[in-house]
Coordinates of C-alpha atoms and ligand atoms in Angstrom, one line a residue:
M707 CA 12.9 -19.5 18.1
A708 CA 11.0 -16.7 16.4
H709 CA 11.9 -16.1 12.8
D710 CA 11.8 -12.8 11.0
Y711 CA 8.9 -12.8 8.5
S712 CA 9.0 -9.1 7.7
Q713 CA 10.0 -9.8 4.1
Q714 CA 7.3 -12.4 3.5
R715 CA 4.0 -11.6 1.7
F716 CA 0.7 -11.0 3.5
E717 CA -0.8 -14.5 3.3
T718 CA 2.5 -16.0 4.5
R719 CA 2.6 -13.6 7.5
C720 CA -1.1 -14.5 8.3
V721 CA 0.0 -18.1 8.8
H722 CA 3.4 -17.7 10.4
V723 CA 3.8 -14.5 12.5
G724 CA 3.5 -15.0 16.2
V725 CA 3.5 -18.8 15.9
D726 CA 6.9 -20.0 17.0
K727 CA 6.4 -19.4 20.7
D728 CA 7.1 -22.8 22.3
D729 CA 10.7 -23.7 22.8
S730 CA 9.8 -26.2 25.5
Y731 CA 8.0 -28.7 23.2
N732 CA 8.2 -27.1 19.8
S733 CA 4.5 -27.1 19.2
C734 CA 3.7 -25.9 15.7
I735 CA 0.7 -23.9 16.9
T736 CA 0.9 -21.1 19.5
P737 CA -0.1 -22.6 22.9
I738 CA -2.7 -20.9 25.1
Y739 CA -1.2 -19.7 28.4
P740 CA -4.2 -19.6 30.7
T741 CA -2.3 -18.2 33.7
S742 CA -2.9 -15.0 35.7
T743 CA 0.7 -14.8 36.9
F744 CA 4.2 -15.9 36.1
R745 CA 7.1 -17.1 38.4
F746 CA 10.0 -14.8 38.9
E747 CA 13.4 -16.5 38.4
S748 CA 15.1 -14.1 40.9
L749 CA 14.4 -10.6 42.2
G750 CA 13.5 -8.5 39.2
K751 CA 14.1 -11.3 36.7
T752 CA 11.3 -12.9 34.7
K753 CA 11.1 -14.6 31.3
G754 CA 9.4 -11.5 29.9
Y755 CA 5.9 -11.8 31.6
D756 CA 4.8 -11.2 35.2
Y757 CA 1.0 -10.8 35.2
T758 CA -1.5 -11.5 32.4
R759 CA -3.3 -8.1 32.5
S760 CA 0.1 -6.6 31.6
G761 CA 1.2 -9.2 29.1
N762 CA 0.7 -12.8 28.1
P763 CA 2.6 -14.9 25.5
T764 CA -0.6 -16.0 23.6
R765 CA -1.9 -12.4 23.5
R766 CA 1.5 -11.2 22.4
A767 CA 1.5 -13.6 19.5
L768 CA -1.7 -12.1 18.3
E769 CA -0.4 -8.6 18.7
E770 CA 2.8 -9.4 16.7
S771 CA 0.6 -10.9 14.0
L772 CA -1.8 -7.9 13.7
A773 CA 1.1 -5.4 13.9
S774 CA 2.7 -7.2 11.0
L775 CA -0.5 -7.4 8.9
E776 CA -1.3 -3.7 9.2
G777 CA 2.4 -2.7 8.8
G778 CA 2.7 -1.0 12.3
I779 CA 5.3 -1.3 15.0
D780 CA 3.1 -2.5 17.8
C781 CA -0.4 -3.7 18.7
R782 CA -2.4 -4.2 21.8
A783 CA -5.2 -6.8 21.7
T784 CA -8.2 -5.8 23.8
S785 CA -11.3 -7.4 25.1
T786 CA -13.7 -5.8 22.6
G787 CA -13.7 -3.3 19.8
M788 CA -15.2 -0.8 22.2
S789 CA -12.3 -1.2 24.6
A790 CA -9.9 -0.7 21.7
I791 CA -11.7 2.6 21.0
T792 CA -11.7 3.4 24.7
A793 CA -7.9 3.0 24.7
C794 CA -7.6 5.4 21.7
M795 CA -9.8 8.0 23.4
H796 CA -7.4 8.1 26.4
L797 CA -4.8 9.7 24.1
F798 CA -6.9 12.8 24.6
K799 CA -7.6 15.1 27.5
P800 CA -10.8 16.9 28.6
G801 CA -11.3 19.9 26.4
D802 CA -9.8 18.2 23.3
H803 CA -11.9 18.3 20.2
I804 CA -12.3 15.2 18.0
I805 CA -13.9 15.2 14.5
A806 CA -15.7 12.0 13.5
G807 CA -17.8 10.9 10.6
H808 CA -21.6 11.3 10.9
D809 CA -22.2 7.7 9.8
I810 CA -19.8 5.8 12.0
Y811 CA -20.6 2.6 13.8
G812 CA -23.5 3.1 16.2
G813 CA -21.7 1.9 19.3
T814 CA -18.8 4.3 18.5
F815 CA -21.2 7.1 18.2
R816 CA -22.8 6.2 21.6
L817 CA -19.4 5.9 23.3
F818 CA -18.4 9.3 22.0
N819 CA -21.7 11.0 22.4
V820 CA -22.3 10.0 26.0
P821 CA -19.4 8.5 28.1
F822 CA -16.6 10.5 26.5
T823 CA -18.6 13.7 26.2
E824 CA -19.4 13.4 29.9
Y825 CA -15.7 12.9 30.5
G826 CA -15.0 16.3 28.8
L827 CA -14.0 15.4 25.2
K828 CA -15.8 17.5 22.5
F829 CA -17.0 15.8 19.3
S830 CA -18.2 17.1 15.9
F831 CA -19.9 14.5 13.7
V832 CA -19.6 15.7 10.1
N833 CA -19.9 14.3 6.6
M834 CA -16.3 13.4 6.0
Q835 CA -16.9 12.5 2.3
D836 CA -15.9 16.0 1.5
P837 CA -12.5 16.8 3.1
G838 CA -13.4 20.5 2.9
T839 CA -16.2 19.9 5.5
V840 CA -13.6 18.4 7.8
R841 CA -11.2 21.3 7.3
R842 CA -14.0 23.7 8.2
A843 CA -14.8 21.8 11.4
L844 CA -11.2 22.2 12.7
T845 CA -10.8 24.3 15.8
P846 CA -7.6 25.2 17.7
Q847 CA -8.6 22.4 20.2
T848 CA -8.9 19.7 17.5
K849 CA -6.6 16.9 18.6
G850 CA -8.1 13.9 16.7
L851 CA -9.8 12.7 13.5
W852 CA -11.8 9.5 13.8
L853 CA -12.1 7.8 10.4
E854 CA -14.2 4.9 9.4
T855 CA -14.3 3.7 5.8
P856 CA -16.4 2.2 4.3
S857 CA -19.1 3.5 6.6
N858 CA -21.8 1.4 8.1
P859 CA -24.5 0.7 6.9
L860 CA -24.4 2.8 3.7
L861 CA -20.8 1.9 2.6
N862 CA -19.7 5.5 1.9
L863 CA -16.0 6.0 1.6
V864 CA -13.8 8.8 3.0
D865 CA -10.4 9.7 1.5
L866 CA -7.9 8.4 4.0
E867 CA -4.9 10.1 2.4
A868 CA -6.6 13.5 2.3
L869 CA -7.9 13.3 5.8
A870 CA -4.6 12.0 7.3
T871 CA -3.0 15.0 5.7
I872 CA -5.5 17.4 7.2
A873 CA -4.9 15.8 10.6
R874 CA -1.1 16.0 10.3
E875 CA -1.3 19.7 9.2
A876 CA -3.6 20.5 12.2
G877 CA -1.3 18.6 14.7
A878 CA -4.1 16.1 15.3
I879 CA -3.9 12.3 15.5
S880 CA -5.7 10.4 12.8
I881 CA -7.3 7.1 13.9
A882 CA -8.9 4.7 11.4
D883 CA -11.4 2.0 12.3
N884 CA -10.4 -0.7 9.8
T885 CA -12.9 -3.3 10.9
F886 CA -14.9 -3.5 7.6
M887 CA -12.1 -4.1 5.2
S888 CA -9.5 -5.9 7.4
P889 CA -5.8 -5.4 6.6
Y890 CA -6.2 -7.8 3.7
F891 CA -8.2 -5.2 1.7
Q892 CA -7.1 -1.9 3.3
R893 CA -4.1 -0.7 5.2
P894 CA -4.6 2.9 6.4
F895 CA -1.0 3.3 7.4
E896 CA -0.1 3.3 3.7
Q897 CA -2.3 6.5 3.4
G898 CA -0.5 8.2 6.3
V899 CA -3.0 7.4 9.1
D900 CA -1.4 7.4 12.6
I901 CA -3.4 4.6 14.4
V902 CA -5.5 1.7 13.2
M903 CA -8.1 -0.1 15.3
H904 CA -10.2 -3.1 14.8
S905 CA -13.1 -5.0 16.2
T906 CA -11.4 -8.4 15.8
T907 CA -14.9 -9.8 16.5
K908 CA -15.5 -9.3 12.8
Y909 CA -13.3 -10.4 9.8
L910 CA -10.0 -10.9 11.7
N911 CA -11.5 -13.7 13.9
G912 CA -14.1 -14.4 11.2
H913 CA -16.0 -17.3 12.9
S914 CA -18.5 -15.4 15.1
D915 CA -17.2 -17.1 18.2
V916 CA -15.4 -14.3 20.1
V917 CA -15.5 -10.6 20.8
G918 CA -12.2 -8.7 20.7
G919 CA -10.4 -5.6 19.6
A920 CA -7.0 -4.3 18.7
V921 CA -5.1 -1.0 18.5
I922 CA -2.1 -0.9 16.1
T923 CA 0.4 1.9 16.2
R924 CA 3.2 3.1 14.0
H925 CA 4.8 5.8 16.1
Q926 CA 6.9 4.9 19.2
A927 CA 5.2 7.5 21.4
H928 CA 1.7 6.2 20.6
A929 CA 2.8 2.5 21.1
E930 CA 4.1 3.3 24.6
R931 CA 1.0 5.3 25.5
I932 CA -1.5 2.8 24.2
G933 CA 0.5 0.0 26.0
Y934 CA 0.4 2.0 29.2
I935 CA -3.4 2.7 28.9
V936 CA -4.4 -0.9 28.1
N937 CA -2.5 -2.1 31.2
A938 CA -3.6 0.7 33.5
L939 CA -7.3 0.5 32.5
G940 CA -7.3 -3.3 32.3
L941 CA -8.6 -3.5 28.7
A942 CA -6.6 -6.5 27.4
C943 CA -8.2 -9.7 26.1
S944 CA -8.0 -13.1 27.6
P945 CA -5.4 -15.6 26.4
F946 CA -8.1 -17.9 25.2
D947 CA -9.8 -15.2 23.1
A948 CA -6.4 -14.1 21.7
W949 CA -5.8 -17.7 20.6
L950 CA -9.1 -17.9 18.8
V951 CA -8.5 -14.7 16.9
L952 CA -4.9 -15.9 16.1
R953 CA -6.4 -19.0 14.6
G954 CA -8.9 -17.0 12.6
V955 CA -6.2 -14.7 11.2
K956 CA -4.5 -17.7 9.5
T957 CA -7.3 -17.9 6.9
L958 CA -7.9 -14.2 6.6
G959 CA -6.8 -13.9 2.9
P960 CA -8.8 -16.8 1.5
R961 CA -11.9 -15.9 3.5
M962 CA -11.8 -12.3 2.4
E963 CA -11.5 -13.4 -1.3
V964 CA -14.7 -15.5 -0.9
H965 CA -16.6 -12.9 1.1
Q966 CA -15.9 -10.4 -1.7
R967 CA -16.7 -12.7 -4.6
N968 CA -20.0 -13.6 -3.0
A969 CA -20.8 -10.0 -2.1
L970 CA -20.3 -8.9 -5.7
A971 CA -22.5 -11.7 -7.0
V972 CA -25.3 -10.9 -4.5
A973 CA -25.0 -7.1 -5.2
Q974 CA -25.4 -7.7 -8.9
A975 CA -28.4 -10.0 -8.5
L976 CA -30.1 -7.5 -6.1
R977 CA -29.5 -4.7 -8.5
T978 CA -31.9 -6.0 -11.2
H979 CA -34.6 -7.2 -8.8
P980 CA -37.9 -5.2 -9.2
S981 CA -38.3 -5.0 -5.3
V982 CA -35.0 -3.3 -4.8
D983 CA -34.7 0.5 -5.0
R984 CA -30.9 0.8 -4.5
V985 CA -27.9 -1.4 -3.7
Y986 CA -24.9 0.0 -1.7
Y987 CA -21.7 -1.9 -2.5
P988 CA -18.4 -0.1 -3.3
G989 CA -17.5 -2.8 -5.9
L990 CA -20.3 -1.8 -8.2
P991 CA -19.1 0.6 -10.9
D992 CA -22.0 3.0 -10.3
H993 CA -21.2 3.3 -6.5
P994 CA -20.5 7.0 -5.9
H995 CA -17.1 6.3 -4.4
H996 CA -16.1 3.4 -6.7
A997 CA -13.0 5.3 -8.0
L998 CA -11.8 6.1 -4.5
A999 CA -12.4 2.4 -3.5
K1000 CA -10.2 1.3 -6.3
K1001 CA -7.5 3.7 -5.3
Q1002 CA -7.3 3.2 -1.5
M1003 CA -8.6 -0.4 -1.1
K1004 CA -7.3 -3.7 -2.5
G1005 CA -10.8 -5.1 -2.8
F1006 CA -14.4 -4.2 -1.9
G1007 CA -15.1 -6.5 1.0
G1008 CA -18.1 -8.6 2.0
M1009 CA -20.6 -6.0 3.3
L1010 CA -23.5 -4.5 1.3
S1011 CA -26.8 -2.8 2.0
F1012 CA -29.9 -2.3 -0.1
D1013 CA -33.2 -0.4 0.1
V1014 CA -36.4 -2.5 -0.3
K1015 CA -39.1 -0.9 -2.4
G1016 CA -42.0 0.1 -0.3
G1017 CA -40.6 0.6 3.1
G1018 CA -40.1 -0.8 6.6
A1019 CA -42.9 -3.4 6.4
Q1020 CA -41.5 -4.9 3.2
A1021 CA -37.9 -4.8 4.6
E1022 CA -39.1 -6.7 7.7
K1023 CA -40.8 -9.3 5.5
V1024 CA -37.6 -9.9 3.5
M1025 CA -35.5 -10.2 6.7
T1026 CA -37.8 -12.6 8.3
T1027 CA -38.3 -14.9 5.3
T1028 CA -34.7 -15.5 4.3
R1029 CA -33.5 -18.9 5.6
L1030 CA -29.7 -18.8 5.0
Y1031 CA -29.2 -15.3 6.4
A1032 CA -29.6 -15.3 10.1
M1033 CA -31.4 -12.2 11.4
A1034 CA -28.6 -10.9 13.6
E1035 CA -26.3 -7.9 14.2
S1036 CA -22.5 -8.2 13.8
L1037 CA -20.7 -9.1 10.6
G1038 CA -17.5 -10.6 9.1
G1039 CA -18.2 -14.3 10.0
I1040 CA -18.3 -17.2 7.7
E1041 CA -22.1 -17.3 7.8
S1042 CA -24.3 -14.8 6.2
L1043 CA -26.3 -12.3 8.3
I1044 CA -29.1 -9.8 7.6
E1045 CA -30.2 -7.0 9.8
H1046 CA -32.2 -3.8 9.9
P1047 CA -29.9 -0.9 10.8
E1048 CA -32.6 1.5 12.0
T1049 CA -33.9 -0.8 14.8
M1050 CA -30.8 -3.0 15.3
S1051 CA -27.2 -2.1 14.7
H1052 CA -27.8 1.7 14.6
A1053 CA -30.5 1.9 17.4
S1054 CA -27.7 3.3 19.6
M1055 CA -27.6 6.4 17.4
T1056 CA -30.1 9.2 18.1
A1057 CA -32.9 9.5 15.6
A1058 CA -31.5 12.8 14.4
A1059 CA -28.1 11.3 13.9
R1060 CA -29.6 8.4 11.9
Q1061 CA -31.5 10.8 9.7
G1062 CA -28.4 12.9 9.1
A1063 CA -26.5 9.8 8.0
G1064 CA -29.4 8.8 5.6
I1065 CA -30.3 5.6 7.5
T1066 CA -34.0 4.8 6.9
D1067 CA -36.4 2.0 7.7
K1068 CA -36.2 0.5 4.2
T1069 CA -32.5 -0.3 4.4
L1070 CA -31.3 -3.8 5.1
R1071 CA -27.6 -4.6 5.7
V1072 CA -26.1 -8.0 4.7
S1073 CA -22.9 -9.5 5.9
V1074 CA -22.2 -11.9 3.0
G1075 CA -20.7 -15.2 4.2
I1076 CA -18.7 -17.9 2.5
E1077 CA -21.6 -20.2 1.6
H1078 CA -22.2 -20.9 -2.1
A1079 CA -23.1 -17.7 -3.9
D1080 CA -25.9 -19.4 -5.9
D1081 CA -27.6 -20.5 -2.7
L1082 CA -27.2 -17.0 -1.1
I1083 CA -28.7 -15.4 -4.2
A1084 CA -31.7 -17.8 -4.5
D1085 CA -32.6 -17.4 -0.9
L1086 CA -32.5 -13.6 -0.9
L1087 CA -34.3 -13.2 -4.2
G1088 CA -36.9 -15.7 -3.1
A1089 CA -37.5 -13.6 0.1
L1090 CA -37.8 -10.4 -2.1
D1091 CA -40.3 -12.1 -4.4
G1092 CA -42.4 -12.9 -1.4
S1093 CA -42.2 -9.4 0.0
R1094 CA -44.2 -7.9 -2.9
G1095 CA -47.9 -7.3 -3.0
Ligands
PLP333 C1 -18.5 -4.2 15.8 C2 -17.8 -2.9 15.5 C3 -17.2 -2.2 16.5 C4 -17.3 -2.6 18.0 O1 -16.6 -3.8 18.3 P1 -17.1 -4.8 19.4 O2 -16.1 -5.9 19.2 O3 -18.5 -5.2 19.2 O4 -16.9 -4.1 20.7 C5 -16.5 -1.0 16.2 N1 -16.4 -0.6 14.9 C6 -17.0 -1.3 13.9 C7 -16.9 -0.7 12.5 C8 -17.7 -2.4 14.2 O5 -18.3 -3.1 13.1

């Protein structure tokens, strides 16, 4: 029988919510239900599920867990982060205007700039670090604000509370992509945001062995509409993928603590290295948005970027000579990754959009894993030493 864990703390809910699903054999871990369809007991009578596109007990367990961790009323787990964003965009109709940050995830930019623009939605990509810029971009057709903080790859923050307020006053829906922080470090509902989405591929799963997404809602009307859209468009994730993410979520708290501890140590080591021009990490006191980070986040996360002195050739040398950091896109897994945003993660942006967001060829982005910090620092500093001259 499912218990009520709503009064328990975050780490306890990570372990327990969505787990007590098996009354047949009392398994302690949620079973995987790899079935496309479910037997009816009589005409119109099921045990709650009829077809896996519409609903599946393993997927539901993950949805209950993520809704609880973000503090929402409902969640839909999707096949990818992009399908979660696709579900959100179907809250809007052709002609609606949506304001998004100019430095959002490259794949989100592409989805907005091509498929959803062709579908008839209108987008403005603006620098959301100044709420005044967002206010000036509002039109009578503005129906949505797309928020991503910290941004990728330069780790700029936007003020969730200020922007959620602007959206509410304009009658627009505010949606936050909370992939970078996970609900352990940031819960945008607490700042008044309407909808939270994730690429569960990243920290929520945390083990680089699945792609997935989630949309978490806190208003009944949004919950019903997102549920309808995910079923109608066929965006939901497989039971097996849901099970993997549910397993990952159990260790979210301890993993995030180590990601953060290591990221801070690496950021501090990079800062004093002669081959590094600049380090972008919101946990550093001289980060331009450090005060806002302390206000709206419960930690600073495991992502950082830095500029290599010289330029693209030096950056490439660093990236290709590290041994512990795999040269790969993606982030949020237990292993450390390094990548070149201009040619890799942000290649799906236009050159003009990259320039506007300040992404240059000397920037490298690191997803700091949970290896020993001393090994991570020695490997990266060694590669930087080798990049000189
Ligand atoms: C990876 C990512 C996405 C897209 O998620 P997929 O699971 O790759 O489809 C969206 N937003 C952010 C911030 C991401 O890092």
